[in-house]
CSV table of C-alpha atoms and ligand atoms in Angstrom, one decimal:
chain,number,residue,atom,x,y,z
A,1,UNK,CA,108.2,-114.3,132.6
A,2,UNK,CA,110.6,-115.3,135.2
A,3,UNK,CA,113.5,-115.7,132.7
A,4,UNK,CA,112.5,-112.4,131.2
A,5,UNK,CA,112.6,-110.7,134.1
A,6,UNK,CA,116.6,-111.9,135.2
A,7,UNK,CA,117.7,-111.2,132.1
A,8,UNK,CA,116.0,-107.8,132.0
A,9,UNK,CA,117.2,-107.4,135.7
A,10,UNK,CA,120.9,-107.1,134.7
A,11,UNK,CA,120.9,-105.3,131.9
A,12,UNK,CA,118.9,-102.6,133.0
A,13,UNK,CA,121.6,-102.2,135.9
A,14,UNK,CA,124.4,-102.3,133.1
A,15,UNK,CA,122.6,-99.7,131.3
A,16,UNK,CA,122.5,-97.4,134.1
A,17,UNK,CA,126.0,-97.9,135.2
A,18,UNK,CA,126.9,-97.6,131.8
A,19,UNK,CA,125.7,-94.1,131.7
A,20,UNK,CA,127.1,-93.0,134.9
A,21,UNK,CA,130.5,-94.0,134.1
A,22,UNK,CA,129.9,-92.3,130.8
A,23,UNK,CA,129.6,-89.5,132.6
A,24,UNK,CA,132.2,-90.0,134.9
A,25,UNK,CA,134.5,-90.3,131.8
A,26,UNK,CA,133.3,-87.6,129.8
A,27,UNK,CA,134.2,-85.6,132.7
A,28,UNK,CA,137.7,-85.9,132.0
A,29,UNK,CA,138.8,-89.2,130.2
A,30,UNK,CA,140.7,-88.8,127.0
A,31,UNK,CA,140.4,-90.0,123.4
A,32,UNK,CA,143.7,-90.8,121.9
A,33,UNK,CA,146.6,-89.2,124.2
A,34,UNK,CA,149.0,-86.9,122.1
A,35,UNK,CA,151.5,-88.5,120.3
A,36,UNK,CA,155.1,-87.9,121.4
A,37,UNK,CA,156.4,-85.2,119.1
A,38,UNK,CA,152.9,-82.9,119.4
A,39,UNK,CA,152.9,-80.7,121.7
A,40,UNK,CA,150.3,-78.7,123.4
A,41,UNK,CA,151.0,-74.9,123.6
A,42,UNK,CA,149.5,-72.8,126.6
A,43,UNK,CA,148.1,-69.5,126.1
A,44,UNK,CA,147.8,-67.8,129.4
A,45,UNK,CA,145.7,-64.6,130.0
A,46,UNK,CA,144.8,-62.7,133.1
A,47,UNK,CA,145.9,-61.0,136.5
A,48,UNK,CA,149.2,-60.3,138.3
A,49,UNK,CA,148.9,-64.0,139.5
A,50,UNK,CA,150.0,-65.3,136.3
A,51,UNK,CA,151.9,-61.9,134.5
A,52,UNK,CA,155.5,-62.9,133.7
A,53,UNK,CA,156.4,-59.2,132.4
A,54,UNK,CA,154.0,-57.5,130.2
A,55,UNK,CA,153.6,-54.5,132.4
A,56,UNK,CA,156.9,-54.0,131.7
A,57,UNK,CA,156.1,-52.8,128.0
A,58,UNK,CA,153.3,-50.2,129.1
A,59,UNK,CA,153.2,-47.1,130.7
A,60,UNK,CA,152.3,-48.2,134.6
A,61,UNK,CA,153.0,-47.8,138.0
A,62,UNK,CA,152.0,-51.8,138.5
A,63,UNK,CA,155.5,-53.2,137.5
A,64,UNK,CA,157.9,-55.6,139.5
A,65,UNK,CA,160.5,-54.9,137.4
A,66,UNK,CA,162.9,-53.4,140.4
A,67,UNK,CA,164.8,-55.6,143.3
A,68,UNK,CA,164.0,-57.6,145.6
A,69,UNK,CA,161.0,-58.9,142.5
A,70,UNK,CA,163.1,-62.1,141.0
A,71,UNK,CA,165.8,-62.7,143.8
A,72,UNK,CA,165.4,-66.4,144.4
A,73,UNK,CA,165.1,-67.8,141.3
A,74,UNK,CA,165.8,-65.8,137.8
A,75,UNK,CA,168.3,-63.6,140.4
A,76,UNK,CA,167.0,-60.5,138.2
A,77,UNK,CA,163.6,-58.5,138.2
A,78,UNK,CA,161.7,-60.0,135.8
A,79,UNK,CA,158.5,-58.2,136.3
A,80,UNK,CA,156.6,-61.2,137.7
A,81,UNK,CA,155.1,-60.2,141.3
A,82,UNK,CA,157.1,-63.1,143.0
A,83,UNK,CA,160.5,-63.6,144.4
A,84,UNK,CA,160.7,-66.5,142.0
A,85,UNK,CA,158.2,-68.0,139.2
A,86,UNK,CA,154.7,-67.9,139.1
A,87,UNK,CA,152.3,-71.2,138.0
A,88,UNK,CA,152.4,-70.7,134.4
A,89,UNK,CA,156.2,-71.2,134.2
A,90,UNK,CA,155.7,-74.4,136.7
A,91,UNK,CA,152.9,-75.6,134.3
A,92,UNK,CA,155.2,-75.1,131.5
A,93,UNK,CA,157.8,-76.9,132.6
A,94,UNK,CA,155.8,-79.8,133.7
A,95,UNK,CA,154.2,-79.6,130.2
A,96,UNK,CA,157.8,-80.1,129.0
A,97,UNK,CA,157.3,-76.8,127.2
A,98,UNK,CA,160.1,-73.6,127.1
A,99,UNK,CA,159.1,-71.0,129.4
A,100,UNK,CA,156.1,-69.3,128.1
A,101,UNK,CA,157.6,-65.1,127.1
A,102,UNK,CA,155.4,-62.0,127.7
A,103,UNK,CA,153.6,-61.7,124.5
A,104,UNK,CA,154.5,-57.7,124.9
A,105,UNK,CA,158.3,-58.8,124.8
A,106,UNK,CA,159.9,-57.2,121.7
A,107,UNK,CA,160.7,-59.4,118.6
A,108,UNK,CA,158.4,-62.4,120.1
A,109,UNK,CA,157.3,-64.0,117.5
A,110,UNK,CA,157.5,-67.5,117.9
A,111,UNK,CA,153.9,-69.0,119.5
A,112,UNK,CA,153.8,-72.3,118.6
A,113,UNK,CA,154.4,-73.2,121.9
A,114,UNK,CA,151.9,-70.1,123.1
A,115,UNK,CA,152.1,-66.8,124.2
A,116,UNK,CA,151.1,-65.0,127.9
A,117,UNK,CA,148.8,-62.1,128.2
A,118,UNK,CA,148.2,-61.6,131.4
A,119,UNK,CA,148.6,-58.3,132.9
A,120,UNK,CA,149.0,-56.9,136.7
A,121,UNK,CA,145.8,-55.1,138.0
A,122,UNK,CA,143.5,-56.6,135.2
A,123,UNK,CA,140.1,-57.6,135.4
A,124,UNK,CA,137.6,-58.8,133.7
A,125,UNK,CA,135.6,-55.2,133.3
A,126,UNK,CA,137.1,-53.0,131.0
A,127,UNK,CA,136.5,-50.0,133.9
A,128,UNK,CA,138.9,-52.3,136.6
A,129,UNK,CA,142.1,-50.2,136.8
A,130,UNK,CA,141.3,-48.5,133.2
A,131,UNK,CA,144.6,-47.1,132.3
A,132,UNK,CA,147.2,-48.9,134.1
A,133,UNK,CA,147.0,-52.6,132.5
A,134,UNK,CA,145.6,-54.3,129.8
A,135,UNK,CA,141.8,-55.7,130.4
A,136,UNK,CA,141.0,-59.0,129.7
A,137,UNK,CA,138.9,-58.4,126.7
A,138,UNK,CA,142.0,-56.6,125.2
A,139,UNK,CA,144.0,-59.8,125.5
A,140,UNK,CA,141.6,-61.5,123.8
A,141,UNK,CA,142.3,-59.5,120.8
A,142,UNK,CA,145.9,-59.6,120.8
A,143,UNK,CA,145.5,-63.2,120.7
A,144,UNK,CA,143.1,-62.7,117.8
A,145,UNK,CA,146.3,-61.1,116.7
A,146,UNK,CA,148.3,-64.6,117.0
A,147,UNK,CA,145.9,-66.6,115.6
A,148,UNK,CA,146.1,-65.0,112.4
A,149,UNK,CA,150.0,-65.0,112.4
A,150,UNK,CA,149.8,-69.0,113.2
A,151,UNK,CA,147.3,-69.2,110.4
A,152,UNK,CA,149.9,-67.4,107.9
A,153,UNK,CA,153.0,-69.3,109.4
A,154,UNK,CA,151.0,-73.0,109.4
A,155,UNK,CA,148.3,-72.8,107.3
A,156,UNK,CA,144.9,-72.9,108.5
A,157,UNK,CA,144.8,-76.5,108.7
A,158,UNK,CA,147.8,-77.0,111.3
A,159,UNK,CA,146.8,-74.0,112.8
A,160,UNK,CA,143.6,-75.1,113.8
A,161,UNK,CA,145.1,-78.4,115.1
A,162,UNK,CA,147.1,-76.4,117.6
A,163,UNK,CA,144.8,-74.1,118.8
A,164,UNK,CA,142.3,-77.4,119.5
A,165,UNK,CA,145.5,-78.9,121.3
A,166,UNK,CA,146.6,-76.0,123.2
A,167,UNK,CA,145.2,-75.6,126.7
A,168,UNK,CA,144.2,-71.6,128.0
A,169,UNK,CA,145.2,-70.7,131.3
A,170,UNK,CA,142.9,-68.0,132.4
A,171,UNK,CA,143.1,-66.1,136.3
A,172,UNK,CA,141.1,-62.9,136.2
A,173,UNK,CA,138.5,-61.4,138.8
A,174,UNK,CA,140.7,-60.5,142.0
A,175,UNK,CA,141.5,-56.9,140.7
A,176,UNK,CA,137.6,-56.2,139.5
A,177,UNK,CA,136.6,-56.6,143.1
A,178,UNK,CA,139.5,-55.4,145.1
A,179,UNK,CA,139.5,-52.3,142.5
A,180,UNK,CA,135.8,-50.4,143.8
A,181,UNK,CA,137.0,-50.4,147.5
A,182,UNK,CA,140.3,-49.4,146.8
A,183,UNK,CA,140.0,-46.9,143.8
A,184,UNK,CA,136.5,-46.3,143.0
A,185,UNK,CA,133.6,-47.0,145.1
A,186,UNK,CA,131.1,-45.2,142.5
A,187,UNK,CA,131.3,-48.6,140.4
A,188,UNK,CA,129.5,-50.8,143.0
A,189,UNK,CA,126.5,-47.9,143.9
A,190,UNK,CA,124.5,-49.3,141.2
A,191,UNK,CA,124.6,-52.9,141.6
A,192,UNK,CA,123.8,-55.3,144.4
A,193,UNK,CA,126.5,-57.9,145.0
A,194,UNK,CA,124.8,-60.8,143.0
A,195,UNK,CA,124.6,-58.0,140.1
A,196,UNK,CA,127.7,-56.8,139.8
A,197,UNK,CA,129.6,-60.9,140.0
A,198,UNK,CA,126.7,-61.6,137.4
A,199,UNK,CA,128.7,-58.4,135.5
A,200,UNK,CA,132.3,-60.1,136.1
A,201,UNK,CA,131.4,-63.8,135.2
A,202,UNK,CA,129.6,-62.6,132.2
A,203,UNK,CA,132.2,-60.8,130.6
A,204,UNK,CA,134.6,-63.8,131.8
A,205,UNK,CA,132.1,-66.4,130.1
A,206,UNK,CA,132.4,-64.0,126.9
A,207,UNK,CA,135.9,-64.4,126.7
A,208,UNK,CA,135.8,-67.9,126.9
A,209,UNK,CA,133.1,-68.6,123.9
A,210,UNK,CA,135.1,-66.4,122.3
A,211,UNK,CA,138.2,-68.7,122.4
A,212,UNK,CA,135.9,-71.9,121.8
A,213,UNK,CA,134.7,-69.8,118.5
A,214,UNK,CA,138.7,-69.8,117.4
A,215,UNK,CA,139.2,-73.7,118.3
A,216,UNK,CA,140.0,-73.4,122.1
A,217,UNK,CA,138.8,-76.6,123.9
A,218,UNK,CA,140.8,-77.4,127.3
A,219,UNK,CA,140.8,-74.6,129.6
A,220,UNK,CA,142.5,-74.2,133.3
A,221,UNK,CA,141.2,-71.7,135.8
A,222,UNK,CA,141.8,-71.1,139.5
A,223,UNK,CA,139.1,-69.6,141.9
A,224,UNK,CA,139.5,-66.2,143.3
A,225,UNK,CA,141.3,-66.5,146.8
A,226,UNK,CA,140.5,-65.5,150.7
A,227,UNK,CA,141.4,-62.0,149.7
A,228,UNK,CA,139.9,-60.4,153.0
A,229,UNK,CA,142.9,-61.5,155.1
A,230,UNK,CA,145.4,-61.0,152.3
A,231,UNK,CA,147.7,-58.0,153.9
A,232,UNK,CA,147.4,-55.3,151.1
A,233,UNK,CA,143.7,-55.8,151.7
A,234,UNK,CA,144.6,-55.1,155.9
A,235,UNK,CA,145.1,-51.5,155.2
A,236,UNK,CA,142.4,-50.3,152.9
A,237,UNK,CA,140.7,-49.4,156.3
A,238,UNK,CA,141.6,-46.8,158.5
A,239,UNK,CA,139.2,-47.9,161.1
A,240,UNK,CA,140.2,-51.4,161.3
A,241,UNK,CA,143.8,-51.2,160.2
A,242,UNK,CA,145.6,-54.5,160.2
A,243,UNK,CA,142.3,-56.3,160.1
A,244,UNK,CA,140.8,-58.8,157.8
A,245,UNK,CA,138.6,-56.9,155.4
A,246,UNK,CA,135.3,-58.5,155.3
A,247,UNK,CA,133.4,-56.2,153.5
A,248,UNK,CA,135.1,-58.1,150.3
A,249,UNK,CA,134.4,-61.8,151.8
A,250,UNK,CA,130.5,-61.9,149.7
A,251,UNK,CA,131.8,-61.0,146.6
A,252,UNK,CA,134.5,-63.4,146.6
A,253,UNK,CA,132.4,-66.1,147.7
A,254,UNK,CA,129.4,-65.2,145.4
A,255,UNK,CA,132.0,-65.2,142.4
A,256,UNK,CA,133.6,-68.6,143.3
A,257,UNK,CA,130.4,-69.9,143.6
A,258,UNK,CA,129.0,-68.5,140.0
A,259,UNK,CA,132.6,-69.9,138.2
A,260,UNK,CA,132.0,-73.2,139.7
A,261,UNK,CA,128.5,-73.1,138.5
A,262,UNK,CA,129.3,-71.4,135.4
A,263,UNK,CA,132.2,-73.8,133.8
A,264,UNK,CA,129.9,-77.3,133.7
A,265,UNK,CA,127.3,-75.5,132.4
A,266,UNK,CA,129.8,-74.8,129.7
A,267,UNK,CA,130.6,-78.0,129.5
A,268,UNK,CA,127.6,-79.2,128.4
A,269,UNK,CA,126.5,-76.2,125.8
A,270,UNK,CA,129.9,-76.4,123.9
A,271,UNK,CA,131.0,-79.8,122.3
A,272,UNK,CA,134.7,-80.9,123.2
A,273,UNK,CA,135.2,-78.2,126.3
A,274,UNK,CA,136.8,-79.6,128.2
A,275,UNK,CA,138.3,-77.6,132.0
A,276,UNK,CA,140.5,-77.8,135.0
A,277,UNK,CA,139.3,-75.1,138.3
A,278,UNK,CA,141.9,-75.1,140.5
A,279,UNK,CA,140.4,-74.7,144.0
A,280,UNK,CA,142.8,-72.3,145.0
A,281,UNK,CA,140.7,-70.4,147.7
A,282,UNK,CA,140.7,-73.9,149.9
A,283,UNK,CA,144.6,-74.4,148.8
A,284,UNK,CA,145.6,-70.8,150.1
A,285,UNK,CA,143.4,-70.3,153.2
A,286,UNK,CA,144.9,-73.6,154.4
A,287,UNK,CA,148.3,-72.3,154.7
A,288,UNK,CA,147.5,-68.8,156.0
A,289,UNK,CA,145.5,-71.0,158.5
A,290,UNK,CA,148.0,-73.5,159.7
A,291,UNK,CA,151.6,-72.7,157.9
A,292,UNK,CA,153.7,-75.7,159.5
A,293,UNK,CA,151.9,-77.9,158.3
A,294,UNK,CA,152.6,-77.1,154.7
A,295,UNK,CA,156.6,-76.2,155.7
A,296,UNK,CA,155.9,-72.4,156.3
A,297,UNK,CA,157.2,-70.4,159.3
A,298,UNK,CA,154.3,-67.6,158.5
A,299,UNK,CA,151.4,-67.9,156.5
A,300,UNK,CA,150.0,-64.3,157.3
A,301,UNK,CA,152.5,-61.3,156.8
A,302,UNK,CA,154.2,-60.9,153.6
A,303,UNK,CA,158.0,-61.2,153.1
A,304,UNK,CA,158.2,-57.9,151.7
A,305,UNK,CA,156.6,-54.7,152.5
A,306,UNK,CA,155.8,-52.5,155.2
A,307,UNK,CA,152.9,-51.8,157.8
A,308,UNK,CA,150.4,-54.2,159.5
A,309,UNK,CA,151.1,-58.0,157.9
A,310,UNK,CA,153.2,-55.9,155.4
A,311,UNK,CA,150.2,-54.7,153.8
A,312,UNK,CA,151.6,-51.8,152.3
A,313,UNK,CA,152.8,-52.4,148.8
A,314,UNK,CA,156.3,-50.6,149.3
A,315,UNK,CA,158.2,-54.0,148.8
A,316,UNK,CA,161.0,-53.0,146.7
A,317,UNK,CA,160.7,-49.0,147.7
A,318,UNK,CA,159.5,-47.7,144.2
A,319,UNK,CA,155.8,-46.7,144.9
A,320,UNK,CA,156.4,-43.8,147.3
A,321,UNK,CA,157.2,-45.6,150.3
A,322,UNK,CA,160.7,-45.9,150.3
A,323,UNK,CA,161.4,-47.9,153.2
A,324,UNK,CA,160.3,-51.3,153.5
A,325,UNK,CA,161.3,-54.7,155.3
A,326,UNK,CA,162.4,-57.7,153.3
A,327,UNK,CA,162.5,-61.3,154.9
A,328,UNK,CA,166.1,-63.2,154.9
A,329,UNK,CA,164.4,-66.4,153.3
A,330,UNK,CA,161.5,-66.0,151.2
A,331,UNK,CA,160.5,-69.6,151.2
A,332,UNK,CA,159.2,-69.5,154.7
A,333,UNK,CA,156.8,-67.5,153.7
A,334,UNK,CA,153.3,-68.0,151.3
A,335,UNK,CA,153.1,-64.0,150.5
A,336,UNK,CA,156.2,-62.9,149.1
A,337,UNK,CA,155.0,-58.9,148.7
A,338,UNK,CA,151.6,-57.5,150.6
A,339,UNK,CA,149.2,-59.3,147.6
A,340,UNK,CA,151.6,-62.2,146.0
A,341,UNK,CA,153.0,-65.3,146.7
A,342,UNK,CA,156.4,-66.6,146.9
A,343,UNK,CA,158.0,-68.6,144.7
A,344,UNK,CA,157.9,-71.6,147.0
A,345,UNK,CA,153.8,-71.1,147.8
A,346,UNK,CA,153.6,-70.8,143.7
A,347,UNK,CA,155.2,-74.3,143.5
A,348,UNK,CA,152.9,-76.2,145.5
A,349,UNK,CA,149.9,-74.6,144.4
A,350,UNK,CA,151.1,-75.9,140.8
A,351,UNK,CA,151.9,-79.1,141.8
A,352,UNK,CA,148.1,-79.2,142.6
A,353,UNK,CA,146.9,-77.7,139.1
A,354,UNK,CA,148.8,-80.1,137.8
A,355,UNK,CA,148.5,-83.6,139.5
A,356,UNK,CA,145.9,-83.1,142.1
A,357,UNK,CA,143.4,-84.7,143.3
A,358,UNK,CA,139.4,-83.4,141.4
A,359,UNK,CA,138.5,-81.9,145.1
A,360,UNK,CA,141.4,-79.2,144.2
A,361,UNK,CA,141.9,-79.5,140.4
A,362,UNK,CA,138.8,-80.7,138.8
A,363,UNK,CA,137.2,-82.1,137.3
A,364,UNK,CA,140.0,-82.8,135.2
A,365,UNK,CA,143.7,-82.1,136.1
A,366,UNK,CA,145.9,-80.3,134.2
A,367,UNK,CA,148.2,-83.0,133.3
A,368,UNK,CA,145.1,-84.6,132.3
A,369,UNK,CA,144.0,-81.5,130.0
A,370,UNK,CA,147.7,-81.6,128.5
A,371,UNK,CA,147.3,-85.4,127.8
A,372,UNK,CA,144.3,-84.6,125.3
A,373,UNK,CA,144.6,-84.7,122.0
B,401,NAG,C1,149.0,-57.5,115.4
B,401,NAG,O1,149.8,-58.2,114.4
B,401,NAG,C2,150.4,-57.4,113.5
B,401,NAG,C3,151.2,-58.4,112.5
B,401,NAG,O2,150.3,-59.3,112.0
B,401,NAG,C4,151.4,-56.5,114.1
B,401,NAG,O3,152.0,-55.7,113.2
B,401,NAG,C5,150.6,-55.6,115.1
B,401,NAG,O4,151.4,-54.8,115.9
B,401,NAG,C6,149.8,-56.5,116.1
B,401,NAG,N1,149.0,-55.7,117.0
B,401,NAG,C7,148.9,-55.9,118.3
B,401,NAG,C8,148.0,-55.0,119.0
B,401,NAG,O5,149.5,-56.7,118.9
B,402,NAG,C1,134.2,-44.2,138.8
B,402,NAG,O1,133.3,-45.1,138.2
B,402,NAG,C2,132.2,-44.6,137.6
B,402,NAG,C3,131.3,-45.7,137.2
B,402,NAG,O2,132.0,-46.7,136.4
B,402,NAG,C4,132.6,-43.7,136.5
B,402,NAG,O3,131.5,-43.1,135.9
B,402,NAG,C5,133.5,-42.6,137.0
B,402,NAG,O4,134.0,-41.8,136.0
B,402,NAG,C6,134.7,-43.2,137.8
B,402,NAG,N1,135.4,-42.1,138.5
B,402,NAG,C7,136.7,-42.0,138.5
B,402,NAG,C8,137.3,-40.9,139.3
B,402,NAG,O5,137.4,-42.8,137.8
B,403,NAG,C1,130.7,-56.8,130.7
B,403,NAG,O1,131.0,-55.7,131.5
B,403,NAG,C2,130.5,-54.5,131.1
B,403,NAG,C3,131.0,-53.4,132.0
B,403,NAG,O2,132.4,-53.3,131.8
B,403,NAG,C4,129.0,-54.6,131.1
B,403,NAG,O3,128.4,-53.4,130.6
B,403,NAG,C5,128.5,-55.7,130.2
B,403,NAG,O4,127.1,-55.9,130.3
B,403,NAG,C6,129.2,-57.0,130.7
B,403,NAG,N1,128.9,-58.1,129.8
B,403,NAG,C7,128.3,-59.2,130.1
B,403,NAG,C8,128.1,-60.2,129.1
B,403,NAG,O5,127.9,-59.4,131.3
């Protein structure tokens, strides 16, 4: 009995600790890491945060295709909202990939190393900014679209290979809250705050099954950030001009809350999903909050712009407003126009997404997600 009982001792305490590291692992431990000459594309959908120029190619007044858009880095408008490059093209080039083209850019046809959709003003509901930008669900299908011209150019075999290998870059959800207290407030009357992010994450969740359904597997998001004290959000009220706007602060918090409810429970429905979530609400409010620290001379006011924090998107003089104030260095700043960063603040938030720590890119990093096979 005594012998039994040692013996039995130890092993139940390997078996436990077996399974928690198990776990651990399965969080984000790899099986084989790629093999030198295999790359793994990136397919990038959503918002303004990650649009490198497809609103240049429809009819829109949300374009940055005009000075002072572009001026530090590609020293010509490029349509990204940024004085410089945005995280996918950081990502990318960590990745050791080419720069990842707008897949709206004519005679594109090359996606073996993927394809962006993202689109300024999107959202997640087909209604957010209906008109002006391509929705999320109508990215989807475009890349439905380049699935079947990989299949032609590959086969179905290889095809399938890359899509499992290629890691899907997804930032969406900003414009479908910013978009009812800005344009339409109809669209919240019928729904109570928990409702209506229920309504965001689930068309969100859609899209993403939808890409597992095609092969999709490793998958890097961000959270949706402090946008009360963003400056274009400053000016949507009369009343309280130049103050944070509050009235936005449950939604955003609800929604991050849902995401980072929603993605492990992904994890565990769908065999081989694997994610990054970049906490990028906690990486932003931390440099509006104390600037210096992170080498910043303003974390607040926007480069570019005009009115309280330069809140009013007139940055480049195009959108009515033809007078606007534009800062001598960009880099000083994290907002480059009244709702985007600068090129600088877009750099170390990648730097994040791509080596940092699980408590700000978990549970998996992206270099991690890359490393996959
Ligand atoms: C889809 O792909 C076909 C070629 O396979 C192309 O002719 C068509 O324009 C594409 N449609 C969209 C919406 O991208
Ligand atoms: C506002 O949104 C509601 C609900 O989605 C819609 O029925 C209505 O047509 C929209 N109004 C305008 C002016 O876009
Ligand atoms: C997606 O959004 C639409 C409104 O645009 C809504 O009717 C639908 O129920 C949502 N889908 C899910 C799965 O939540």
């Amino acid at each position: 009995m005594g012998i039994m009982a040692t013996k039995r001792f130890p092993l139940f305490l390997f078996t436990i600790s077996a399974i928690l590291l198990n776990i651990i692992f399965t969080a984000c431990q790899g099986h084989s890491p790629v093999p030198e000459k295999h790359v793994s594309p990136l397919f990038v959908f959503g918002d303004s945060i990650f649009d490198p120029g497809n609103n240049n190619y429809i009819n829109t007044i949300v374009k940055a295709n005009y000075y002072p858009y572009g001026e530090t880095f590609f020293k010509y408008p490029t349509g990204r909202f940024s004085d410089g490059r945005i995280i996918p093209d950081f990502i990318a080039e960590y990745a050791k990939l080419p720069l990842i083209p707008p897949y709206l850019q004519p005679g594109n046809h090359e996606f073996s190393y993927g394809v962006n959709f993202a689109s300024a003003g999107s959202g997640a509901l087909v209604e957010s900014n209906q008109g002006m930008t391509i929705d999320l669900g109508t990215q989807f299908r475009y890349f439905k679209n380049v699935t079947r011209e990989l299949k032609q150019k590959l086969g179905d075999e290889k095809a399938k290979v890359l899509l499992s290998r290629a890691v899907y870059m997804i930032s969406i959800g900003s414009n479908d809250y910013v978009f009812p207290f800005t344009i339409n407030s109809t669209v919240l009357q019928s729904y109570s705050p928990p409702e209506f992010v229920r309504l965001v994450a689930g068309n969100i969740t859609s899209v993403i099954q939808e890409i597992y359904k095609i092969g999709g597997r490793k998958f890097g998001f961000v959270n949706l950030w402090p946008l009360a004290c963003v400056p274009y959000l400053r000016v949507i009220d009369v009343e309280k001009y130049g103050a944070c706007f509050d009235q936005i602060t449950p939604y955003i918090q609800l929604h991050n809350k849902e995401i980072s409810k929603l993605l492990p429970k992904l994890q565990n429905e769908l065999k081989g999903f694997k994610y990054s979530l970049l906490d990028f609400y906690s990486l932003i409010k931390a440099r509006m909050d104390d600037p210096s620290k992170y080498g910043f001379k303003e974390g607040t006011a926007a480069c570019c712009g005009s009115g309280p924090y330069r809140g009013i998107l007139s940055c480049g003089g195009k959108r009515g407003v033809t007078e606007y104030y534009l800062c001598d260095n960009p880099s000083e700043y994290v907002f480059f126009d009244s709702g985007h960063l600068t090129d600088r603040a877009y750099e170390q938030f990648s730097e994040q997404a791509w080596s940092g720590k699980p408590s700000f890119a978990g549970p998996c990093n992206l270099k991690a997600l890359f490393a996959f096979n």
